[in-house]
PDB file of C-alpha atoms and ligand atoms in Angstrom:
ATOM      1  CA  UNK A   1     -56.449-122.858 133.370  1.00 78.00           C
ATOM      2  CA  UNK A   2     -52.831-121.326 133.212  1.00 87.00           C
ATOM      3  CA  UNK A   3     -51.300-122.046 136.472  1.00 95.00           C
ATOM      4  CA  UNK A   4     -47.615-121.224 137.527  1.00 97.00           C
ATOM      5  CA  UNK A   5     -45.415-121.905 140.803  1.00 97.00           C
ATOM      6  CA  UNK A   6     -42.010-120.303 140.832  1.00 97.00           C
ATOM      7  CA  UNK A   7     -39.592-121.358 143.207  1.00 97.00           C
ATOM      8  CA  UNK A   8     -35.789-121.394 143.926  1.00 97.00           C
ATOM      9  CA  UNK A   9     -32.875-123.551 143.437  1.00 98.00           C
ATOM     10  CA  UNK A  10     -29.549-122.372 144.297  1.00 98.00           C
ATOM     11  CA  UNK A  11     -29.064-119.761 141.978  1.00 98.00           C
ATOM     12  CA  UNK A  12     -31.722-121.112 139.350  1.00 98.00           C
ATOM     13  CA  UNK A  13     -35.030-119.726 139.105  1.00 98.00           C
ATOM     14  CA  UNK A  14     -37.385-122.589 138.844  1.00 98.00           C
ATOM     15  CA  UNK A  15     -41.281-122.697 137.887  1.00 98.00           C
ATOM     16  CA  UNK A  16     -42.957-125.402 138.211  1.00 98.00           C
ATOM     17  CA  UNK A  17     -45.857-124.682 134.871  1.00 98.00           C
ATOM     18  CA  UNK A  18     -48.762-126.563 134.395  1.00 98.00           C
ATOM     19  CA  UNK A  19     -50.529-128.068 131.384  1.00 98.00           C
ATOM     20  CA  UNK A  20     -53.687-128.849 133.168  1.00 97.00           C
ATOM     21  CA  UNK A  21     -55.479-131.530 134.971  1.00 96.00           C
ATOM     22  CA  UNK A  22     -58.081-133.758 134.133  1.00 95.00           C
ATOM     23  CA  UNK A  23     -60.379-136.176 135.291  1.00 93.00           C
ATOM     24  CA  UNK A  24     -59.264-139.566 136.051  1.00 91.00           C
ATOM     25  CA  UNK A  25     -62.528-142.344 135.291  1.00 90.00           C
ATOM     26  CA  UNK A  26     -62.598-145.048 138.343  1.00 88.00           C
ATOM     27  CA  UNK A  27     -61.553-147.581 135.422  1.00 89.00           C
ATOM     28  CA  UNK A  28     -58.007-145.992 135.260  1.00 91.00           C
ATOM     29  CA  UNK A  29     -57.710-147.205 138.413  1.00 92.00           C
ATOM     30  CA  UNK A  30     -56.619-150.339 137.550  1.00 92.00           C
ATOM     31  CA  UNK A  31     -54.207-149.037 134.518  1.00 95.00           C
ATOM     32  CA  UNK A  32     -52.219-146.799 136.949  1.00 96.00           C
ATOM     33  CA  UNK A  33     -51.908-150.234 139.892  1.00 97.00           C
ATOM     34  CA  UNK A  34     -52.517-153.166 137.147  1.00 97.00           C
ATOM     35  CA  UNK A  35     -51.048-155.438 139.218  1.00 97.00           C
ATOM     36  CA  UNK A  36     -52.384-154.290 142.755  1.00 97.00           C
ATOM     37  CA  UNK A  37     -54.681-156.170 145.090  1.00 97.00           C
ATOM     38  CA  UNK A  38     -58.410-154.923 145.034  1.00 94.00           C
ATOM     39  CA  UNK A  39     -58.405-154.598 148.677  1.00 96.00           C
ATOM     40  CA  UNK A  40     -55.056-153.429 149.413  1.00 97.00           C
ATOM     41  CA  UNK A  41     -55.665-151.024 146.545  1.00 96.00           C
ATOM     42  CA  UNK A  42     -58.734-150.055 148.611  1.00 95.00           C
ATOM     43  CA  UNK A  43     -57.387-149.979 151.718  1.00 96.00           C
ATOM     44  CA  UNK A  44     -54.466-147.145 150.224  1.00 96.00           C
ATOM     45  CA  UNK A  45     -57.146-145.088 148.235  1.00 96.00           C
ATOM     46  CA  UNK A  46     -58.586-144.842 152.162  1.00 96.00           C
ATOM     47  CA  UNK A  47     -55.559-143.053 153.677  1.00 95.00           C
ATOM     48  CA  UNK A  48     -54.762-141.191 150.949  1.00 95.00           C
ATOM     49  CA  UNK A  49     -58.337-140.111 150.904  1.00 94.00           C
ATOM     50  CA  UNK A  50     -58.656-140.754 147.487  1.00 93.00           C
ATOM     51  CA  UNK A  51     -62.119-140.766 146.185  1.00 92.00           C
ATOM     52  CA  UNK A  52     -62.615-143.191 143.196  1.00 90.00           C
ATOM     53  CA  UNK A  53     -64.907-141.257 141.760  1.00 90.00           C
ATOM     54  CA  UNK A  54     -63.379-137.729 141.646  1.00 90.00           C
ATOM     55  CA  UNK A  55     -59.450-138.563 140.928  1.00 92.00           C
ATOM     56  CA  UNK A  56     -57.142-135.746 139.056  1.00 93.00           C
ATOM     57  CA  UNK A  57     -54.538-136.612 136.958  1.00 96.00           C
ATOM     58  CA  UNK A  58     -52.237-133.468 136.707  1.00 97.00           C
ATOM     59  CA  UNK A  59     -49.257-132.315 134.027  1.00 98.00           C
ATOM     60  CA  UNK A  60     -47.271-130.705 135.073  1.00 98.00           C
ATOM     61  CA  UNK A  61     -43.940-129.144 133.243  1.00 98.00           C
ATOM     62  CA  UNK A  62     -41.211-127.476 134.818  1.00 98.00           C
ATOM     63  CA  UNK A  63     -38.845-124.457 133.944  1.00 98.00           C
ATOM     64  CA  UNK A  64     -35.371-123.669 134.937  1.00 98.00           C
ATOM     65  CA  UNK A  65     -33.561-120.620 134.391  1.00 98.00           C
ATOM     66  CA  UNK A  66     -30.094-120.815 134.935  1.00 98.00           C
ATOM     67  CA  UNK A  67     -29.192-117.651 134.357  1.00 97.00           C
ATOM     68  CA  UNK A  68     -27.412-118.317 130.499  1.00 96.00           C
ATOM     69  CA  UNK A  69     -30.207-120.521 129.712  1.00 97.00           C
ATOM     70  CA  UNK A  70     -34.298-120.848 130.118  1.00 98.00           C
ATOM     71  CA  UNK A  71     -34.918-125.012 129.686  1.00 98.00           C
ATOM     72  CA  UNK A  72     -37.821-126.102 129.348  1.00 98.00           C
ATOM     73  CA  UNK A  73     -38.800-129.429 130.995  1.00 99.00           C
ATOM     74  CA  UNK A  74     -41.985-132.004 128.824  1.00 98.00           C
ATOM     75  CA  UNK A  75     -44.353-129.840 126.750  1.00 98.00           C
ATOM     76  CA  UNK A  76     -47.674-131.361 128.337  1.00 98.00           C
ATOM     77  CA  UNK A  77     -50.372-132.961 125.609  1.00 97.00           C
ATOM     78  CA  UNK A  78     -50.952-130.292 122.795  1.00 95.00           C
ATOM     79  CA  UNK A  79     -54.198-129.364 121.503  1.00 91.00           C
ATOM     80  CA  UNK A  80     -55.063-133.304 120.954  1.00 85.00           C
ATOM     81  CA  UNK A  81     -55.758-133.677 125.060  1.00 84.00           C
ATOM     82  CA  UNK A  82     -59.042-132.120 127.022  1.00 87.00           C
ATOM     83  CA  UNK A  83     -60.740-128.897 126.769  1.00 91.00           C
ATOM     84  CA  UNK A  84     -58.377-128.906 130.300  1.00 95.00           C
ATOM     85  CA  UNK A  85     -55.187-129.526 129.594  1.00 96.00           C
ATOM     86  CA  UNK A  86     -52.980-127.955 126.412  1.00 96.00           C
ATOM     87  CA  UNK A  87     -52.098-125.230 128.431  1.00 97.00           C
ATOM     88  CA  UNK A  88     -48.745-124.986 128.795  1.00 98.00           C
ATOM     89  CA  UNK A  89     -47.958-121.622 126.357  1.00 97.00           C
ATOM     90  CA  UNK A  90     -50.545-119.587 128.761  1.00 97.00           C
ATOM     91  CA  UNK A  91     -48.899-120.874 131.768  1.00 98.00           C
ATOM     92  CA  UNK A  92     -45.431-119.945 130.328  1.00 98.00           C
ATOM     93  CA  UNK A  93     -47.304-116.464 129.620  1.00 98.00           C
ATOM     94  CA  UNK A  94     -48.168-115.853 133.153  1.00 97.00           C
ATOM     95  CA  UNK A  95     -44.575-116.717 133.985  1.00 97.00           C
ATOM     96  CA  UNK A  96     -43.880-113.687 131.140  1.00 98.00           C
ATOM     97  CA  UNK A  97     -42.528-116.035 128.888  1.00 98.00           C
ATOM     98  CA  UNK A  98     -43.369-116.870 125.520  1.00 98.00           C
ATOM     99  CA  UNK A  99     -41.916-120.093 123.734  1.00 98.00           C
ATOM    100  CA  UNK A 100     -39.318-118.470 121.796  1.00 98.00           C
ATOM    101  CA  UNK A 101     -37.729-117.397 125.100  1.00 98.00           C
ATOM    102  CA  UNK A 102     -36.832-121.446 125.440  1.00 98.00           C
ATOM    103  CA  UNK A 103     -33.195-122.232 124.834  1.00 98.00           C
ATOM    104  CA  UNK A 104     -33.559-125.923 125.597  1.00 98.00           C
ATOM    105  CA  UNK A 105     -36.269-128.182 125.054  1.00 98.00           C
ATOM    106  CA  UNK A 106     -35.074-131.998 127.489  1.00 98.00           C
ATOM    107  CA  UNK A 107     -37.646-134.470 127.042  1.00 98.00           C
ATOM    108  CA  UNK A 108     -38.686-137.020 129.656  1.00 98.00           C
ATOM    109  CA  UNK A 109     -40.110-139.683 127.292  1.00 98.00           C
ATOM    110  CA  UNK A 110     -42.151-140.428 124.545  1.00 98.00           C
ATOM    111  CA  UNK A 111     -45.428-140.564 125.835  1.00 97.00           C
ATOM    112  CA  UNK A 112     -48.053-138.568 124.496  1.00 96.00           C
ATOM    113  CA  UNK A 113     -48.576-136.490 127.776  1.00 97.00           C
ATOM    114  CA  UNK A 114     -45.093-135.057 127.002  1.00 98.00           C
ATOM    115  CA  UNK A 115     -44.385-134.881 123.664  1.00 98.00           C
ATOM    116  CA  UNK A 116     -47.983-133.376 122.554  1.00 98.00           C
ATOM    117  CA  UNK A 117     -47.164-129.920 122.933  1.00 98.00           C
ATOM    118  CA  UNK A 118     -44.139-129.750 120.618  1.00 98.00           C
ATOM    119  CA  UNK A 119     -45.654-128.965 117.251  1.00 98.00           C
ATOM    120  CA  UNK A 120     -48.484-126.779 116.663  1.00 96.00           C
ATOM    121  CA  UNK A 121     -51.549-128.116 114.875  1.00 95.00           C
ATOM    122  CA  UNK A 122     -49.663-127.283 111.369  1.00 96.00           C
ATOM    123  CA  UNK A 123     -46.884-128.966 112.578  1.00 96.00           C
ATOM    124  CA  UNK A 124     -44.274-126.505 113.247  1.00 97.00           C
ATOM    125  CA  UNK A 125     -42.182-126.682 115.979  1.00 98.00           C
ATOM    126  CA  UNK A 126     -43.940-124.613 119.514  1.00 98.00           C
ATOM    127  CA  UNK A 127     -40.031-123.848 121.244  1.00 98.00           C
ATOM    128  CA  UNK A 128     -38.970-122.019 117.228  1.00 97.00           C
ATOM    129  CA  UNK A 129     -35.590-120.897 119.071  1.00 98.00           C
ATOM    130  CA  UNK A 130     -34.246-124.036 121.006  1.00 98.00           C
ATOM    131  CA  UNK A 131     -32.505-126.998 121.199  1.00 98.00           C
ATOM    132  CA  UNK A 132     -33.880-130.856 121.916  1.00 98.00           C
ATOM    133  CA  UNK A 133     -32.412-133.236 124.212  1.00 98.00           C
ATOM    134  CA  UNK A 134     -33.742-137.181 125.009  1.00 98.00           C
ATOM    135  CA  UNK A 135     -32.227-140.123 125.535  1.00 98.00           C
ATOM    136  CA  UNK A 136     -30.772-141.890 122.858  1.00 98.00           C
ATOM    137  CA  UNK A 137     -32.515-145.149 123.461  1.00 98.00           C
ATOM    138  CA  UNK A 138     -35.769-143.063 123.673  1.00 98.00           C
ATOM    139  CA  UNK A 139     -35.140-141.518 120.482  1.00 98.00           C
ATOM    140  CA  UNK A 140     -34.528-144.831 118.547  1.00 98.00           C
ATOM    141  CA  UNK A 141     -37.041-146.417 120.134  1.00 98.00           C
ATOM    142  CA  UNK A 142     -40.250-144.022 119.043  1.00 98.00           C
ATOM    143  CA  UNK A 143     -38.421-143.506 115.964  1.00 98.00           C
ATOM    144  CA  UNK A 144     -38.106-147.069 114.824  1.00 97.00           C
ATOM    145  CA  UNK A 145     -40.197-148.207 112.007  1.00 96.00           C
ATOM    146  CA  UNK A 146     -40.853-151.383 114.047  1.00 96.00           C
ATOM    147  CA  UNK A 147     -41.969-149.356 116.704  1.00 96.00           C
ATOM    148  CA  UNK A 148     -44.309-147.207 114.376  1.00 97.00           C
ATOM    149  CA  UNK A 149     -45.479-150.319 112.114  1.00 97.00           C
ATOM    150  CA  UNK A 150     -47.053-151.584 115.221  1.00 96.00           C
ATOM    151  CA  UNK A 151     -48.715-148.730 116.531  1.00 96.00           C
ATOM    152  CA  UNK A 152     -51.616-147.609 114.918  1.00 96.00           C
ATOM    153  CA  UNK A 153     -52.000-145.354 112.193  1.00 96.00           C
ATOM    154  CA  UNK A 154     -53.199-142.029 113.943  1.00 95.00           C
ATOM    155  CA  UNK A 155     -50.884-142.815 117.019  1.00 95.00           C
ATOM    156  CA  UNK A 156     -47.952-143.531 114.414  1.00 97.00           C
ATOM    157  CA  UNK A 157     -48.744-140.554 112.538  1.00 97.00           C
ATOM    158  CA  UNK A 158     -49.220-138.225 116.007  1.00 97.00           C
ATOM    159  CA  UNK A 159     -45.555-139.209 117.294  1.00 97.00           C
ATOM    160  CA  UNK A 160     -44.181-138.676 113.716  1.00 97.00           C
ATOM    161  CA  UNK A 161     -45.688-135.404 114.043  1.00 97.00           C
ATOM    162  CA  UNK A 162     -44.086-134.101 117.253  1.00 98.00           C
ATOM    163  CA  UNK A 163     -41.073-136.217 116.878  1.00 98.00           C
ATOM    164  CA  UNK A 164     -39.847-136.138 113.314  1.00 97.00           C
ATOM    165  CA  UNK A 165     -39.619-132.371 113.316  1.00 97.00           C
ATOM    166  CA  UNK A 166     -36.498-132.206 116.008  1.00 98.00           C
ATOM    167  CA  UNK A 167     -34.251-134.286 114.033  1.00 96.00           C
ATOM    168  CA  UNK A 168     -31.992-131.725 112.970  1.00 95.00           C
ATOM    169  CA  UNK A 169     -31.850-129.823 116.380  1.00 97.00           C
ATOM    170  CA  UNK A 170     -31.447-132.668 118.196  1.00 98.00           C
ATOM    171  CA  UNK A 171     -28.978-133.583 121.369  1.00 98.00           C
ATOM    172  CA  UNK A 172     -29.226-137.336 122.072  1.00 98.00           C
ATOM    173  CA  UNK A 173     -28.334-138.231 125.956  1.00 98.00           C
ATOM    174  CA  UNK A 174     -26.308-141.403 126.796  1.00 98.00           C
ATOM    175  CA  UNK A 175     -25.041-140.566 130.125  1.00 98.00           C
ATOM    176  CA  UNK A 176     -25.316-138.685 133.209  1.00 98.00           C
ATOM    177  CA  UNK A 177     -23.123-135.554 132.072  1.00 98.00           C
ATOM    178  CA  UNK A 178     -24.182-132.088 132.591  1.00 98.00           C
ATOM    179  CA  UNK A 179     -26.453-131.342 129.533  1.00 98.00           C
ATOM    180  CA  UNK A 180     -26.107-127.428 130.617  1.00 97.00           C
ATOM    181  CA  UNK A 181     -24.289-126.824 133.474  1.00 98.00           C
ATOM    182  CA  UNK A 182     -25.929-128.246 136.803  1.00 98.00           C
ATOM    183  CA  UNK A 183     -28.499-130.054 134.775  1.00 98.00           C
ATOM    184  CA  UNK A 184     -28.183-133.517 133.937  1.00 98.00           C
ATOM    185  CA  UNK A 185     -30.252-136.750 133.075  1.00 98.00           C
ATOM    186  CA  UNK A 186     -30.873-139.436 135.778  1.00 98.00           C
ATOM    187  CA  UNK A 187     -31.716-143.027 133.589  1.00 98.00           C
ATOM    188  CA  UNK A 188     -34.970-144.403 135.143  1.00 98.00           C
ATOM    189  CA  UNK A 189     -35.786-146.868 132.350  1.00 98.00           C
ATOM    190  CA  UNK A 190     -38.540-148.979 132.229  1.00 98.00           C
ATOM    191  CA  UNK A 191     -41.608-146.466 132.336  1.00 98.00           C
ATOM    192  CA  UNK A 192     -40.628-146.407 128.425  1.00 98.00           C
ATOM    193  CA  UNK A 193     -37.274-148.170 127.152  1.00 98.00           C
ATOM    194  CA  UNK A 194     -35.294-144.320 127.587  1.00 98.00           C
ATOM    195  CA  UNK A 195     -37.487-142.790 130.172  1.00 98.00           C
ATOM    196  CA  UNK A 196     -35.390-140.371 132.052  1.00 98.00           C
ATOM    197  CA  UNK A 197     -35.998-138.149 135.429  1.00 98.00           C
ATOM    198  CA  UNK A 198     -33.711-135.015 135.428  1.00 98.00           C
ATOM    199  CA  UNK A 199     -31.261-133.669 138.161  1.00 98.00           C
ATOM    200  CA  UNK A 200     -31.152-129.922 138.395  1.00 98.00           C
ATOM    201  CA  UNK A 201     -27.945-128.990 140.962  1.00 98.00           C
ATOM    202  CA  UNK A 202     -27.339-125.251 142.151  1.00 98.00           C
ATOM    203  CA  UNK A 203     -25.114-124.506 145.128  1.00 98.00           C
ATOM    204  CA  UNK A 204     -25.537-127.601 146.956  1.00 97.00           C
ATOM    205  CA  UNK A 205     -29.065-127.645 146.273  1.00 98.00           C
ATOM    206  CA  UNK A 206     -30.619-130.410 144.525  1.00 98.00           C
ATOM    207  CA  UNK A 207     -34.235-131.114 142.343  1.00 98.00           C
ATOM    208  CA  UNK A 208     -34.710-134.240 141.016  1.00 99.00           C
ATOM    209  CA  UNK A 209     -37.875-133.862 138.155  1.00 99.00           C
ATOM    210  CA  UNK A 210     -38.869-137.638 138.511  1.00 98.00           C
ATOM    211  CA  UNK A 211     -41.261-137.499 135.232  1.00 98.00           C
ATOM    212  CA  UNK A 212     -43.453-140.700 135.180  1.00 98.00           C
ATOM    213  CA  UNK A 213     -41.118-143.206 137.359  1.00 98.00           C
ATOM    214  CA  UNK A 214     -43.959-142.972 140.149  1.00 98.00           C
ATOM    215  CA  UNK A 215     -47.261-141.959 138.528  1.00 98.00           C
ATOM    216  CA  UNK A 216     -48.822-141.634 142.328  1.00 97.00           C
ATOM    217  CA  UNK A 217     -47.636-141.465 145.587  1.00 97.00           C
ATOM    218  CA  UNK A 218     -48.774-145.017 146.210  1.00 97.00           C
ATOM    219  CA  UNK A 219     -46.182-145.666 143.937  1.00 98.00           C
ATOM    220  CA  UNK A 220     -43.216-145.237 146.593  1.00 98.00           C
ATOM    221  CA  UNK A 221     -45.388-147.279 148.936  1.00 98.00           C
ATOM    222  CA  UNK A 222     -45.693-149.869 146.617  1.00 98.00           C
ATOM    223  CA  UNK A 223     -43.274-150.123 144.282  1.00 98.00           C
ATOM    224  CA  UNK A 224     -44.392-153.235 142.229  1.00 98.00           C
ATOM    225  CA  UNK A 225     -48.094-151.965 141.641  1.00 98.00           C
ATOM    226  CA  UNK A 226     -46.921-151.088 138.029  1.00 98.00           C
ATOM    227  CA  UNK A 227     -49.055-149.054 135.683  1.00 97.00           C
ATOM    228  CA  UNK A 228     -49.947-151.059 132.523  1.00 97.00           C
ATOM    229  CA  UNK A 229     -47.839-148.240 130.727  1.00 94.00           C
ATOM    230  CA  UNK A 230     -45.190-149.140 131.690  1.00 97.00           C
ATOM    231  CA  UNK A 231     -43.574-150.542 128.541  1.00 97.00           C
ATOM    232  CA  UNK A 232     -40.775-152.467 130.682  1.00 98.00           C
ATOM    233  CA  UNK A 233     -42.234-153.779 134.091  1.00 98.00           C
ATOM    234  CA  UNK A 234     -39.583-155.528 135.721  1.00 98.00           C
ATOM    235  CA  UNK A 235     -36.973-152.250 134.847  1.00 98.00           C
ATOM    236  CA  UNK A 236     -40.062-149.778 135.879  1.00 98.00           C
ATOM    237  CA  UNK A 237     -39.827-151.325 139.023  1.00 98.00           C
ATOM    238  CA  UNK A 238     -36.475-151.089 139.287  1.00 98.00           C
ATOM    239  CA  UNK A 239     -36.230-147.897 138.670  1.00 98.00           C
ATOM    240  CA  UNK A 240     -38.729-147.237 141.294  1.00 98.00           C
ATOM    241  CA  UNK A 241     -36.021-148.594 143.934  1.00 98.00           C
ATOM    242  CA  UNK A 242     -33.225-146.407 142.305  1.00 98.00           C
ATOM    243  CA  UNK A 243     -34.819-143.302 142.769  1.00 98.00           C
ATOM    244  CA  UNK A 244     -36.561-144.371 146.483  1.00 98.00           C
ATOM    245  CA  UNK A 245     -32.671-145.166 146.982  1.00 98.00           C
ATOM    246  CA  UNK A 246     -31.578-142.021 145.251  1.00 98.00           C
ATOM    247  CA  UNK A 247     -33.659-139.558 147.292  1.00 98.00           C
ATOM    248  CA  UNK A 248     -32.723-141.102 151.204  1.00 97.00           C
ATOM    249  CA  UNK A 249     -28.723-140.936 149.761  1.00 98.00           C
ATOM    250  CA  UNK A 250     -29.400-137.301 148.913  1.00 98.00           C
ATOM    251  CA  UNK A 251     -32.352-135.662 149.975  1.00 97.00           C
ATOM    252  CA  UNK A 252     -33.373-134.179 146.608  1.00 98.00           C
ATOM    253  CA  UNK A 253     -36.749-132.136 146.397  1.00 98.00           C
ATOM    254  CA  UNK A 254     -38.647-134.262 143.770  1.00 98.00           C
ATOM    255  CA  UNK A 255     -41.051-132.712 141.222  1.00 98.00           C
ATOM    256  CA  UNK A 256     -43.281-135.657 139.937  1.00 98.00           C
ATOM    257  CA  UNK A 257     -45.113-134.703 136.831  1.00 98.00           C
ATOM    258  CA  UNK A 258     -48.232-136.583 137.343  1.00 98.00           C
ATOM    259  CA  UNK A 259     -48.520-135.407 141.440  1.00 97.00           C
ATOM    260  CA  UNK A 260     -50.812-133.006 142.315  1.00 95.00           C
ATOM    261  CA  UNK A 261     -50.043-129.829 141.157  1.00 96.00           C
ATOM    262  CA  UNK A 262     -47.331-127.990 142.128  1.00 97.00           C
ATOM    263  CA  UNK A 263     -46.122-131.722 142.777  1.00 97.00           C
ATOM    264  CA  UNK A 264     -43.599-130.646 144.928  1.00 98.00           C
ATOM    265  CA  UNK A 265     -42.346-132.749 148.139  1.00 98.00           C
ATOM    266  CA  UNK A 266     -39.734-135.117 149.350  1.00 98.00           C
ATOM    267  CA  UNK A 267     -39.462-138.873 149.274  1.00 98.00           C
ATOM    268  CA  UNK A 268     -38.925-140.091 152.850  1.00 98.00           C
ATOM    269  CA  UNK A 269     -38.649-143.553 153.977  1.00 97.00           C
ATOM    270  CA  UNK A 270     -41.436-145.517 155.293  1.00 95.00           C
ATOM    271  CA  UNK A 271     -41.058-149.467 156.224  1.00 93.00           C
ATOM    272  CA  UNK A 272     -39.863-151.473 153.292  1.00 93.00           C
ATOM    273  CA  UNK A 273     -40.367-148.882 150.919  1.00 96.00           C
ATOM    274  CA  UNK A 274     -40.692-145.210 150.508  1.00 98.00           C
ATOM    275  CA  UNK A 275     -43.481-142.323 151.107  1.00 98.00           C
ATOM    276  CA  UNK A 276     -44.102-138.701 150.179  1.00 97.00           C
ATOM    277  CA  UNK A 277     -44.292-135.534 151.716  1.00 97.00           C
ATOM    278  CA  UNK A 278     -45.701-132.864 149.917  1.00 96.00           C
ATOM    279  CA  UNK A 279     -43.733-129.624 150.288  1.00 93.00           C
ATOM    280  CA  UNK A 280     -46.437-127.955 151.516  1.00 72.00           C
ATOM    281  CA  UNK A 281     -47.135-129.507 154.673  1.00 47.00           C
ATOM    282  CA  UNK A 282     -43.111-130.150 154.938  1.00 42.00           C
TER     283      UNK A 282
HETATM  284 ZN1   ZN B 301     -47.064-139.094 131.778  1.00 50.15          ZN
END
């Protein structure tokens, strides 16, 4: 199901555009916490009144227009996900715009939740008209043959797919400079070895699009309960502090891709750690 929520920034017309949600098994459980206690695990499912046994996992892309520009955050899974997600090009239709209205195309990480809507089935590129930007380290990373010799062959061939065909339109990040003006990436390595979150500034006013540094909001409570994805664990966790850190310094309204949809709120700080407060109930 296409589903939109535009909101403001400064000047910038933001939308936050999903690519669906689907349905979490109780076995993901301990993917997303790997390294989390059973009971304390337990015990934080309880007050977030999380059922085990009916968990969403949602996608959830974001827009900006600047104004000169219409930038396209992540591109969701493609037509290899669930009959519920791949929906990203009718959400950008109810938002009344199609994917050649996309100037730039910045890309969170690798991961197959982000990358899997940038080629069609044929293989063409979705976003015809724009640019690509990712971090450099990203880049070389997914693009390395060691990194594709050890993946396996229809997981090689699927990020050779949606990767491969960017090459020559391609804007590698290695630092925290404006990649249009007022937007600008935010290293939070770890997640993968270039994962970025992405800082979008207008007139004072500030969103941070956090991508997959927190996958849940038990995340900020517990920074250490690292998903098994995460390709770096010790610099995931890290990076965890750095944006806790980066959010009380400047008060940033956070869009978390994974949250539930329009996963929109604030990180606040709670004991030794950090919480969330969804912007709805803000
Ligand atoms: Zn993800």
């Amino acid at each position: 199901m296409s589903k939109i929520y535009p909101f403001q920034i400064g000047q910038f017309e933001c939308i936050a555009v999903s690519d669906g949600t689907s349905q979490r098994m109780p076995e993901a459980l301990k993917m997303v916490f790997s390294t989390a206690p059973e009971d304390e695990l337990d015990q934080a499912l309880r007050d977030h009144h999380i059922d085990k046994n009916d968990m969403q996992n949602n996608f959830t892309c974001l827009v900006i227009r600047t104004g000169e520009q219409t930038v396209l955050i992540d591109t969701g899974l493609g037509s290899g996900g669930s009959a519920t997600t791949g929906k990203l090009t009718e959400s950008l239709a109810s938002a009344g715009l199609s994917p050649s209205d996309i100037d730039l195309v910045m890309i969170s990480h690798g991961h197959g939740d982000h990358i899997g809507g940038l080629t069609d089935d044929d293989g063409n590129l979705v976003y015809s008209n724009a640019r690509y930007a990712i971090w450099q380290g990203e880049w070389e990373h997914w693009t390395s043959d060691e990194t594709l010799s050890a993946m396996d062959e229809t997981r090689a061939a699927f990020v050779k797919k949606n990767l491969l065909p960017l090459q020559d339109r391609l804007q590698l990040i290695d630092s925290s400079a404006d990649i249009v003006p007022g937007i600008c990436a935010l290293p939070m390595h770890g997640h993968t070895p270039g994962h970025i979150a992405i800082s979008i500034n207008s007139d004072g006013e500030e969103l941070v699009y956090s991508a997959d540094t927190v996958l849940s909001p038990i995340h900020l409570e517990h920074p250490t309960w690292s998903p098994s994805f995460d390709s770096i664990a010790q610099q995931a966790i890290e990076s965890r502090h750095k944006l806790g850190q980066y959010a009380i310094d400047n008060n940033p309204l956070i869009l978390a891709y994974h949250f539930d949809f329009p996963g929109l709120g604030h990180i606040v700080k709670q004991g030794d750690a950090w919480g969330w407060q969804p912007r709805e109930s803000a």
